[in-house]
Amino acid sequence: MRVLITGGAGFLGSHLCDYLVGQGHQIVCMDNFVTGRPENIAHLMGHERFSFVKYNVCDYLHVDGRLDAVMHFASPASPRDYLELPIATLKVGALGTHKALGLAKAKDARFLLASTSEVYGDPLVNPQPESYWGNVNPISPRGVYDEAKRFAEAMTMAYHRYHGLDTRIVRIFNTFGPRMRINDGRVVSNFIVQALQGKPLTVYGDGSQTRSFCYVDDLVQGIVALLMADSGTSVAERTERSGFHQEPTGRKLGSMHDPVNIGNPRELTVMDIARLVLKLTGSSSPIQHEPLPVDDPRVRRPEITHAKALLNWEPKVELEDGLRKTIEYFRNALQQSQ
Ligand code: UDP
């Protein structure tokens, strides 16, 4: 397949580039380096099946040649980033998604949207199934990311229903691994960097809020399984079957065109993560409590029944093993940054 990956130089995008190039696919990687980094794709430059375009996906989008799939991964994804870049975050989720969908339609390419567990907001049910509509405050500082991604999902489903585009939506839960930035701001990278530097681990609030962490290799497997899952129908059939006006109401979620949660259901409190990072790094850093960010979700855990049934996927990497690899990565990254 010839695949365009927007945000291809980011944390997740670059791992996807690696995996798909390794599987024999041809990758066009697009990034404007707002939160992506040249280092993440440096080793792919010059590879015969890899090309790079520095571009903002919100601008008019043109890619030469055929495309079999468009994977839209461009967006700031760390709360620190999207709080600093609220308008860019809204634009890439809204305008960028529209442009990427338009390109997929023009090329009759399959489209995969990187959505997020943030569409569930501060959830009132735990774990979160895909059928849960969420509890999002649209005007909170976090709302810029949550609402952009909710709009992106709505736009993607509209292209599927109205234009018959073959679309997929993955709701990505907390993910960690090599290539997160030292100053990324998310909890796993913060705690590891702080522990390795002997600085206090900054626990926001009392640390009783929960998250569920997936190692990046597992996540990539799940996303690629969703991309490759065969819809088994032509564009004409899809248009007819899922036509905007004919769709029955009350239809159940569960097809590959509906959102699919990909994440690791092992749920920990933030204090648990802090203790685990201290243990695995052997650090004696103290814990320092800082104010809880506004509307920080109290709980988060994916319900992954659909991913298991539809994709035969479930995470395999133990949290501790993933953390050891990530600690090793940050040890090197910190040495090189000195
Ligand atoms: N968090 C923390 N200390 C940090 C960074 C984050 O206690 O240095 C908390 C944050 O308040 C949230 C959880 O860890 O409850 C996960 O935050 P992250 O920014 O990684 O992602 P989120 O799941 O909130 O999008």
mmCIF file of C-alpha atoms and ligand atoms in Angstrom:
data_model
loop_
_atom_site.group_PDB
_atom_site.id
_atom_site.type_symbol
_atom_site.label_atom_id
_atom_site.label_comp_id
_atom_site.label_asym_id
_atom_site.label_seq_id
_atom_site.Cartn_x
_atom_site.Cartn_y
_atom_site.Cartn_z
ATOM 1 C CA MET A 1 0.000 0.000 0.000
ATOM 2 C CA ARG A 2 1.027 3.622 -0.467
ATOM 3 C CA VAL A 3 0.097 5.374 2.783
ATOM 4 C CA LEU A 4 0.125 9.052 3.778
ATOM 5 C CA ILE A 5 0.724 9.589 7.493
ATOM 6 C CA THR A 6 0.061 13.116 8.723
ATOM 7 C CA GLY A 7 1.987 13.832 11.895
ATOM 8 C CA GLY A 8 4.368 11.117 10.729
ATOM 9 C CA ALA A 9 7.346 12.630 12.579
ATOM 10 C CA GLY A 10 5.535 12.584 15.915
ATOM 11 C CA PHE A 11 5.739 10.013 18.698
ATOM 12 C CA LEU A 12 3.058 7.671 17.350
ATOM 13 C CA GLY A 13 3.346 8.693 13.686
ATOM 14 C CA SER A 14 7.034 7.833 13.496
ATOM 15 C CA HIS A 15 6.492 4.392 15.057
ATOM 16 C CA LEU A 16 3.772 3.788 12.463
ATOM 17 C CA CYS A 17 6.151 4.862 9.676
ATOM 18 C CA ASP A 18 8.765 2.389 10.958
ATOM 19 C CA TYR A 19 6.338 -0.474 11.224
ATOM 20 C CA LEU A 20 4.664 0.028 7.843
ATOM 21 C CA VAL A 21 7.952 0.584 5.966
ATOM 22 C CA GLY A 22 9.160 -2.632 7.618
ATOM 23 C CA GLN A 23 6.076 -4.443 6.324
ATOM 24 C CA GLY A 24 6.942 -3.450 2.738
ATOM 25 C CA HIS A 25 4.559 -0.508 2.384
ATOM 26 C CA GLN A 26 5.399 2.842 0.840
ATOM 27 C CA ILE A 27 5.054 5.784 3.211
ATOM 28 C CA VAL A 28 4.579 9.472 2.531
ATOM 29 C CA CYS A 29 5.215 11.193 5.857
ATOM 30 C CA MET A 30 3.860 14.703 6.399
ATOM 31 C CA ASP A 31 4.710 16.887 9.383
ATOM 32 C CA ASN A 32 5.234 20.555 10.164
ATOM 33 C CA PHE A 33 7.391 19.848 13.247
ATOM 34 C CA VAL A 34 5.193 21.703 15.699
ATOM 35 C CA THR A 35 5.417 18.783 18.122
ATOM 36 C CA GLY A 36 6.951 16.225 15.734
ATOM 37 C CA ARG A 37 10.759 16.066 15.399
ATOM 38 C CA PRO A 38 13.182 15.395 12.530
ATOM 39 C CA GLU A 39 15.153 12.990 14.795
ATOM 40 C CA ASN A 40 12.162 10.615 14.903
ATOM 41 C CA ILE A 41 12.388 9.930 11.165
ATOM 42 C CA ALA A 42 16.084 10.664 10.479
ATOM 43 C CA HIS A 43 16.849 6.933 10.114
ATOM 44 C CA LEU A 44 14.120 6.582 7.446
ATOM 45 C CA MET A 45 15.347 9.428 5.252
ATOM 46 C CA GLY A 46 16.736 8.060 2.008
ATOM 47 C CA HIS A 47 14.861 4.759 2.342
ATOM 48 C CA GLU A 48 13.364 3.833 -1.039
ATOM 49 C CA ARG A 49 9.889 3.339 0.404
ATOM 50 C CA PHE A 50 9.867 6.508 2.510
ATOM 51 C CA SER A 51 9.384 10.125 1.526
ATOM 52 C CA PHE A 52 8.872 13.212 3.649
ATOM 53 C CA VAL A 53 6.923 16.421 3.046
ATOM 54 C CA LYS A 54 7.187 19.348 5.488
ATOM 55 C CA TYR A 55 3.688 20.747 5.402
ATOM 56 C CA ASN A 56 0.772 21.959 7.508
ATOM 57 C CA VAL A 57 -2.157 19.594 6.920
ATOM 58 C CA CYS A 58 -4.588 22.502 7.455
ATOM 59 C CA ASP A 59 -3.453 24.050 4.141
ATOM 60 C CA TYR A 60 -4.707 22.919 0.741
ATOM 61 C CA LEU A 61 -3.512 19.353 0.482
ATOM 62 C CA HIS A 62 -2.031 17.771 -2.591
ATOM 63 C CA VAL A 63 -0.004 14.580 -2.858
ATOM 64 C CA ASP A 64 1.275 13.283 -6.204
ATOM 65 C CA GLY A 65 0.443 9.760 -7.286
ATOM 66 C CA ARG A 66 -1.908 7.164 -5.930
ATOM 67 C CA LEU A 67 -2.674 6.733 -2.241
ATOM 68 C CA ASP A 68 -4.264 3.625 -0.767
ATOM 69 C CA ALA A 69 -4.648 5.005 2.742
ATOM 70 C CA VAL A 70 -4.500 8.268 4.660
ATOM 71 C CA MET A 71 -3.740 8.075 8.390
ATOM 72 C CA HIS A 72 -4.451 11.368 10.116
ATOM 73 C CA PHE A 73 -2.182 11.571 13.161
ATOM 74 C CA ALA A 74 -1.227 15.250 13.096
ATOM 75 C CA SER A 75 -2.116 17.014 16.368
ATOM 76 C CA PRO A 76 -0.554 18.159 19.596
ATOM 77 C CA ALA A 77 -1.458 15.332 21.999
ATOM 78 C CA SER A 78 0.049 16.197 25.351
ATOM 79 C CA PRO A 79 -2.108 18.398 27.593
ATOM 80 C CA ARG A 80 0.896 20.717 28.004
ATOM 81 C CA ASP A 81 1.082 21.144 24.222
ATOM 82 C CA TYR A 82 -2.564 21.651 23.505
ATOM 83 C CA LEU A 83 -2.920 24.127 26.339
ATOM 84 C CA GLU A 84 -0.053 26.122 24.809
ATOM 85 C CA LEU A 85 -1.393 25.717 21.255
ATOM 86 C CA PRO A 86 -5.170 25.898 21.639
ATOM 87 C CA ILE A 87 -5.976 27.328 18.230
ATOM 88 C CA ALA A 88 -3.532 25.143 16.299
ATOM 89 C CA THR A 89 -5.059 22.143 18.106
ATOM 90 C CA LEU A 90 -8.597 23.123 17.123
ATOM 91 C CA LYS A 91 -7.499 23.818 13.557
ATOM 92 C CA VAL A 92 -5.649 20.552 12.962
ATOM 93 C CA GLY A 93 -8.531 18.547 14.420
ATOM 94 C CA ALA A 94 -11.138 20.408 12.388
ATOM 95 C CA LEU A 95 -9.621 21.927 9.235
ATOM 96 C CA GLY A 96 -6.793 19.375 9.057
ATOM 97 C CA THR A 97 -9.211 16.469 9.324
ATOM 98 C CA HIS A 98 -11.390 17.986 6.605
ATOM 99 C CA LYS A 99 -8.402 18.393 4.275
ATOM 100 C CA ALA A 100 -7.143 14.876 4.967
ATOM 101 C CA LEU A 101 -10.621 13.436 4.338
ATOM 102 C CA GLY A 102 -10.927 15.420 1.109
ATOM 103 C CA LEU A 103 -7.606 14.026 -0.080
ATOM 104 C CA ALA A 104 -8.647 10.467 0.828
ATOM 105 C CA LYS A 105 -11.875 10.941 -1.120
ATOM 106 C CA ALA A 106 -10.059 12.325 -4.170
ATOM 107 C CA LYS A 107 -7.709 9.313 -4.148
ATOM 108 C CA ASP A 108 -10.399 6.779 -3.151
ATOM 109 C CA ALA A 109 -8.097 5.899 -0.272
ATOM 110 C CA ARG A 110 -9.038 4.353 3.038
ATOM 111 C CA PHE A 111 -8.988 6.913 5.871
ATOM 112 C CA LEU A 112 -7.991 6.306 9.472
ATOM 113 C CA LEU A 113 -8.505 8.979 12.123
ATOM 114 C CA ALA A 114 -6.382 9.073 15.261
ATOM 115 C CA SER A 115 -9.005 9.930 17.841
ATOM 116 C CA THR A 116 -8.627 9.767 21.579
ATOM 117 C CA SER A 117 -10.018 8.654 24.918
ATOM 118 C CA GLU A 118 -10.399 12.403 25.573
ATOM 119 C CA VAL A 119 -13.675 12.234 23.616
ATOM 120 C CA TYR A 120 -15.037 10.639 26.833
ATOM 121 C CA GLY A 121 -13.959 13.728 28.803
ATOM 122 C CA ASP A 122 -14.140 13.189 32.571
ATOM 123 C CA PRO A 123 -16.083 9.936 32.235
ATOM 124 C CA LEU A 124 -19.005 9.038 34.443
ATOM 125 C CA VAL A 125 -18.675 5.349 33.545
ATOM 126 C CA ASN A 126 -15.564 3.236 34.007
ATOM 127 C CA PRO A 127 -14.267 1.452 31.950
ATOM 128 C CA GLN A 128 -15.352 3.385 28.858
ATOM 129 C CA PRO A 129 -17.040 1.432 26.037
ATOM 130 C CA GLU A 130 -17.220 3.001 22.573
ATOM 131 C CA SER A 131 -20.962 3.475 23.041
ATOM 132 C CA TYR A 132 -20.386 5.974 25.885
ATOM 133 C CA TRP A 133 -21.017 9.540 24.678
ATOM 134 C CA GLY A 134 -18.726 11.184 27.145
ATOM 135 C CA ASN A 135 -18.712 14.030 29.630
ATOM 136 C CA VAL A 136 -16.800 16.894 28.012
ATOM 137 C CA ASN A 137 -16.724 20.532 29.061
ATOM 138 C CA PRO A 138 -16.468 22.340 25.698
ATOM 139 C CA ILE A 139 -15.179 25.597 27.176
ATOM 140 C CA SER A 140 -12.576 24.189 29.523
ATOM 141 C CA PRO A 141 -8.906 24.643 28.537
ATOM 142 C CA ARG A 142 -8.809 20.903 27.672
ATOM 143 C CA GLY A 143 -11.912 21.353 25.527
ATOM 144 C CA VAL A 144 -9.778 22.474 22.575
ATOM 145 C CA TYR A 145 -8.424 18.960 22.144
ATOM 146 C CA ASP A 146 -11.545 17.062 23.173
ATOM 147 C CA GLU A 147 -13.894 19.034 20.952
ATOM 148 C CA ALA A 148 -11.495 19.079 17.988
ATOM 149 C CA LYS A 149 -11.334 15.295 18.121
ATOM 150 C CA ARG A 150 -15.094 14.973 18.592
ATOM 151 C CA PHE A 151 -15.599 17.177 15.534
ATOM 152 C CA ALA A 152 -13.018 15.084 13.667
ATOM 153 C CA GLU A 153 -14.990 11.923 14.469
ATOM 154 C CA ALA A 154 -18.240 13.552 13.336
ATOM 155 C CA MET A 155 -16.618 14.721 10.086
ATOM 156 C CA THR A 156 -15.142 11.271 9.465
ATOM 157 C CA MET A 157 -18.509 9.554 9.962
ATOM 158 C CA ALA A 158 -20.139 12.123 7.666
ATOM 159 C CA TYR A 159 -17.613 11.318 4.900
ATOM 160 C CA HIS A 160 -18.315 7.647 5.455
ATOM 161 C CA ARG A 161 -22.090 8.002 5.388
ATOM 162 C CA TYR A 162 -22.441 10.724 2.777
ATOM 163 C CA HIS A 163 -19.548 9.929 0.423
ATOM 164 C CA GLY A 164 -19.181 6.212 1.125
ATOM 165 C CA LEU A 165 -15.530 6.705 2.081
ATOM 166 C CA ASP A 166 -13.943 3.685 3.750
ATOM 167 C CA THR A 167 -13.122 5.188 7.141
ATOM 168 C CA ARG A 168 -11.761 3.934 10.450
ATOM 169 C CA ILE A 169 -11.591 5.721 13.818
ATOM 170 C CA VAL A 170 -9.229 4.623 16.565
ATOM 171 C CA ARG A 171 -9.736 6.026 20.059
ATOM 172 C CA ILE A 172 -6.247 5.978 21.495
ATOM 173 C CA PHE A 173 -5.826 5.719 25.266
ATOM 174 C CA ASN A 174 -2.691 6.788 27.178
ATOM 175 C CA THR A 175 0.359 5.491 25.383
ATOM 176 C CA PHE A 176 4.056 5.632 26.256
ATOM 177 C CA GLY A 177 7.398 4.555 24.862
ATOM 178 C CA PRO A 178 10.588 5.710 23.187
ATOM 179 C CA ARG A 179 10.494 8.992 21.202
ATOM 180 C CA MET A 180 8.347 10.873 23.670
ATOM 181 C CA ARG A 181 10.073 14.203 24.179
ATOM 182 C CA ILE A 182 11.970 14.926 27.383
ATOM 183 C CA ASN A 183 9.708 17.952 27.934
ATOM 184 C CA ASP A 184 6.573 16.278 26.553
ATOM 185 C CA GLY A 185 4.710 16.985 29.791
ATOM 186 C CA ARG A 186 2.776 13.725 30.005
ATOM 187 C CA VAL A 187 2.936 11.700 33.162
ATOM 188 C CA VAL A 188 5.149 8.759 32.184
ATOM 189 C CA SER A 189 7.820 10.876 30.488
ATOM 190 C CA ASN A 190 7.719 13.473 33.278
ATOM 191 C CA PHE A 191 8.130 10.886 36.033
ATOM 192 C CA ILE A 192 10.915 8.981 34.270
ATOM 193 C CA VAL A 193 12.890 12.145 33.465
ATOM 194 C CA GLN A 194 12.395 13.489 36.982
ATOM 195 C CA ALA A 195 13.426 10.168 38.551
ATOM 196 C CA LEU A 196 16.544 9.902 36.376
ATOM 197 C CA GLN A 197 17.537 13.475 37.217
ATOM 198 C CA GLY A 198 16.932 12.998 40.951
ATOM 199 C CA LYS A 199 14.260 15.699 40.895
ATOM 200 C CA PRO A 200 10.907 15.465 42.713
ATOM 201 C CA LEU A 201 8.158 13.560 40.891
ATOM 202 C CA THR A 202 5.358 16.059 40.283
ATOM 203 C CA VAL A 203 2.089 14.332 41.210
ATOM 204 C CA TYR A 204 -0.841 16.537 40.276
ATOM 205 C CA GLY A 205 -3.566 16.552 42.924
ATOM 206 C CA ASP A 206 -3.552 13.694 45.443
ATOM 207 C CA GLY A 207 -2.608 11.205 42.719
ATOM 208 C CA SER A 208 -5.740 9.079 43.161
ATOM 209 C CA GLN A 209 -6.878 9.726 39.575
ATOM 210 C CA THR A 210 -6.430 6.711 37.311
ATOM 211 C CA ARG A 211 -5.043 6.052 33.841
ATOM 212 C CA SER A 212 -4.327 2.871 31.847
ATOM 213 C CA PHE A 213 -1.064 2.767 29.909
ATOM 214 C CA CYS A 214 -0.342 1.020 26.643
ATOM 215 C CA TYR A 215 3.158 0.434 25.318
ATOM 216 C CA VAL A 216 3.621 1.996 21.880
ATOM 217 C CA ASP A 217 4.393 -1.303 20.066
ATOM 218 C CA ASP A 218 1.065 -2.769 21.190
ATOM 219 C CA LEU A 219 -0.758 0.351 20.105
ATOM 220 C CA VAL A 220 0.830 0.284 16.634
ATOM 221 C CA GLN A 221 -0.243 -3.360 16.200
ATOM 222 C CA GLY A 222 -3.828 -2.466 17.082
ATOM 223 C CA ILE A 223 -3.947 0.552 14.784
ATOM 224 C CA VAL A 224 -2.488 -1.325 11.828
ATOM 225 C CA ALA A 225 -4.933 -4.197 12.414
ATOM 226 C CA LEU A 226 -7.785 -1.684 12.235
ATOM 227 C CA LEU A 227 -6.369 -0.071 9.099
ATOM 228 C CA MET A 228 -5.963 -3.415 7.361
ATOM 229 C CA ALA A 229 -9.276 -4.967 8.483
ATOM 230 C CA ASP A 230 -11.112 -5.779 5.283
ATOM 231 C CA SER A 231 -14.409 -4.010 4.827
ATOM 232 C CA GLY A 232 -15.192 -6.456 2.027
ATOM 233 C CA THR A 233 -17.340 -3.980 0.081
ATOM 234 C CA SER A 234 -16.867 -1.623 -2.864
ATOM 235 C CA VAL A 235 -17.326 2.136 -2.658
ATOM 236 C CA ALA A 236 -20.665 1.844 -4.478
ATOM 237 C CA GLU A 237 -21.933 -0.825 -2.104
ATOM 238 C CA ARG A 238 -20.785 1.153 0.903
ATOM 239 C CA THR A 239 -22.499 4.298 -0.313
ATOM 240 C CA GLU A 240 -25.715 2.420 -0.833
ATOM 241 C CA ARG A 241 -25.535 0.479 2.379
ATOM 242 C CA SER A 242 -24.603 3.321 4.683
ATOM 243 C CA GLY A 243 -26.290 6.152 2.752
ATOM 244 C CA PHE A 244 -26.872 9.191 4.912
ATOM 245 C CA HIS A 245 -30.656 9.045 4.696
ATOM 246 C CA GLN A 246 -31.117 5.299 4.818
ATOM 247 C CA GLU A 247 -29.202 4.521 7.949
ATOM 248 C CA PRO A 248 -31.468 2.822 10.495
ATOM 249 C CA THR A 249 -31.654 4.590 13.817
ATOM 250 C CA GLY A 250 -30.477 2.877 16.967
ATOM 251 C CA ARG A 251 -27.877 0.861 15.101
ATOM 252 C CA LYS A 252 -25.385 -0.870 17.342
ATOM 253 C CA LEU A 253 -21.701 0.029 17.327
ATOM 254 C CA GLY A 254 -19.339 -2.695 16.277
ATOM 255 C CA SER A 255 -18.360 -2.424 12.616
ATOM 256 C CA MET A 256 -14.848 -1.438 11.600
ATOM 257 C CA HIS A 257 -16.219 1.960 10.548
ATOM 258 C CA ASP A 258 -17.299 2.715 14.102
ATOM 259 C CA PRO A 259 -14.787 4.013 16.635
ATOM 260 C CA VAL A 260 -12.615 1.329 18.232
ATOM 261 C CA ASN A 261 -10.838 1.775 21.572
ATOM 262 C CA ILE A 262 -7.196 0.748 21.520
ATOM 263 C CA GLY A 263 -5.452 0.785 24.861
ATOM 264 C CA ASN A 264 -4.330 -1.338 27.759
ATOM 265 C CA PRO A 265 -7.064 -2.013 30.339
ATOM 266 C CA ARG A 266 -4.649 -2.283 33.280
ATOM 267 C CA GLU A 267 -5.705 0.699 35.393
ATOM 268 C CA LEU A 268 -3.388 2.396 37.881
ATOM 269 C CA THR A 269 -3.555 5.506 40.016
ATOM 270 C CA VAL A 270 -1.046 8.252 39.268
ATOM 271 C CA MET A 271 0.543 7.516 42.668
ATOM 272 C CA ASP A 272 0.946 3.858 41.592
ATOM 273 C CA ILE A 273 2.773 5.024 38.467
ATOM 274 C CA ALA A 274 5.046 7.299 40.477
ATOM 275 C CA ARG A 275 5.972 4.431 42.816
ATOM 276 C CA LEU A 276 6.543 2.055 39.922
ATOM 277 C CA VAL A 277 8.831 4.507 38.125
ATOM 278 C CA LEU A 278 10.816 5.073 41.343
ATOM 279 C CA LYS A 279 11.199 1.298 41.778
ATOM 280 C CA LEU A 280 12.246 0.602 38.182
ATOM 281 C CA THR A 281 14.716 3.498 37.996
ATOM 282 C CA GLY A 282 16.077 2.859 41.510
ATOM 283 C CA SER A 283 15.652 6.580 42.132
ATOM 284 C CA SER A 284 15.193 8.097 45.565
ATOM 285 C CA SER A 285 13.433 11.211 44.258
ATOM 286 C CA PRO A 286 10.723 12.514 46.584
ATOM 287 C CA ILE A 287 7.105 13.023 45.536
ATOM 288 C CA GLN A 288 5.877 16.584 45.274
ATOM 289 C CA HIS A 289 2.166 17.325 44.947
ATOM 290 C CA GLU A 290 1.132 20.097 42.560
ATOM 291 C CA PRO A 291 -2.334 21.462 41.694
ATOM 292 C CA LEU A 292 -4.577 19.211 39.625
ATOM 293 C CA PRO A 293 -5.121 20.676 36.127
ATOM 294 C CA VAL A 294 -8.638 21.941 35.378
ATOM 295 C CA ASP A 295 -11.059 19.141 34.377
ATOM 296 C CA ASP A 296 -8.375 16.454 34.689
ATOM 297 C CA PRO A 297 -10.337 13.183 34.196
ATOM 298 C CA ARG A 298 -10.780 11.285 37.500
ATOM 299 C CA VAL A 299 -10.665 7.850 35.874
ATOM 300 C CA ARG A 300 -9.804 6.332 32.527
ATOM 301 C CA ARG A 301 -9.750 2.739 31.372
ATOM 302 C CA PRO A 302 -10.566 1.303 27.935
ATOM 303 C CA GLU A 303 -13.187 -1.342 27.345
ATOM 304 C CA ILE A 304 -11.530 -3.352 24.542
ATOM 305 C CA THR A 305 -14.147 -5.995 23.727
ATOM 306 C CA HIS A 306 -14.604 -4.566 20.223
ATOM 307 C CA ALA A 307 -10.896 -4.528 19.429
ATOM 308 C CA LYS A 308 -10.630 -8.145 20.566
ATOM 309 C CA ALA A 309 -13.649 -9.313 18.548
ATOM 310 C CA LEU A 310 -13.083 -7.216 15.429
ATOM 311 C CA LEU A 311 -9.290 -7.234 15.189
ATOM 312 C CA ASN A 312 -8.280 -10.186 17.328
ATOM 313 C CA TRP A 313 -6.073 -7.671 19.134
ATOM 314 C CA GLU A 314 -5.126 -7.196 22.730
ATOM 315 C CA PRO A 315 -2.044 -5.688 24.345
ATOM 316 C CA LYS A 316 0.816 -8.068 25.053
ATOM 317 C CA VAL A 317 3.598 -5.967 26.575
ATOM 318 C CA GLU A 318 3.651 -5.894 30.379
ATOM 319 C CA LEU A 319 3.663 -2.383 31.791
ATOM 320 C CA GLU A 320 6.913 -3.025 33.664
ATOM 321 C CA ASP A 321 8.678 -4.282 30.502
ATOM 322 C CA GLY A 322 7.493 -1.279 28.499
ATOM 323 C CA LEU A 323 8.605 1.061 31.258
ATOM 324 C CA ARG A 324 12.081 -0.524 31.368
ATOM 325 C CA LYS A 325 12.515 0.095 27.625
ATOM 326 C CA THR A 326 11.260 3.645 27.988
ATOM 327 C CA ILE A 327 13.574 4.324 30.935
ATOM 328 C CA GLU A 328 16.492 3.098 28.819
ATOM 329 C CA TYR A 329 15.452 5.415 26.004
ATOM 330 C CA PHE A 330 15.281 8.443 28.318
ATOM 331 C CA ARG A 331 18.641 7.579 29.921
ATOM 332 C CA ASN A 332 20.234 7.854 26.474
ATOM 333 C CA ALA A 333 18.185 10.880 25.445
ATOM 334 C CA LEU A 334 19.214 12.737 28.612
ATOM 335 C CA GLN A 335 22.886 11.889 28.088
ATOM 336 C CA GLN A 336 22.747 13.143 24.504
ATOM 337 C CA SER A 337 20.998 16.356 25.509
ATOM 338 C CA GLN A 338 23.819 17.297 27.897
HETATM 339 N N1 UDP B 1 0.154 14.037 35.880
HETATM 340 C C1 UDP B 1 0.862 14.159 37.050
HETATM 341 N N2 UDP B 1 2.134 14.668 36.990
HETATM 342 C C2 UDP B 1 2.709 15.042 35.835
HETATM 343 C C3 UDP B 1 1.986 14.908 34.632
HETATM 344 C C4 UDP B 1 0.702 14.417 34.702
HETATM 345 O O1 UDP B 1 0.376 13.830 38.129
HETATM 346 O O2 UDP B 1 3.869 15.496 35.882
HETATM 347 C C5 UDP B 1 -1.206 13.463 35.944
HETATM 348 C C6 UDP B 1 -2.284 14.272 35.243
HETATM 349 O O3 UDP B 1 -2.833 15.237 36.107
HETATM 350 C C7 UDP B 1 -3.272 13.181 34.864
HETATM 351 C C8 UDP B 1 -2.382 11.962 34.609
HETATM 352 O O4 UDP B 1 -1.166 12.222 35.268
HETATM 353 O O5 UDP B 1 -4.130 12.901 35.940
HETATM 354 C C9 UDP B 1 -2.113 11.724 33.140
HETATM 355 O O6 UDP B 1 -1.695 12.938 32.578
HETATM 356 P P1 UDP B 1 -1.105 13.053 31.117
HETATM 357 O O7 UDP B 1 -0.720 14.476 30.928
HETATM 358 O O8 UDP B 1 -0.058 12.036 30.907
HETATM 359 O O9 UDP B 1 -2.283 12.661 30.135
HETATM 360 P P2 UDP B 1 -3.876 12.741 30.191
HETATM 361 O O10 UDP B 1 -4.300 11.359 30.468
HETATM 362 O O11 UDP B 1 -4.319 13.671 31.287
HETATM 363 O O12 UDP B 1 -4.226 13.225 28.858
#
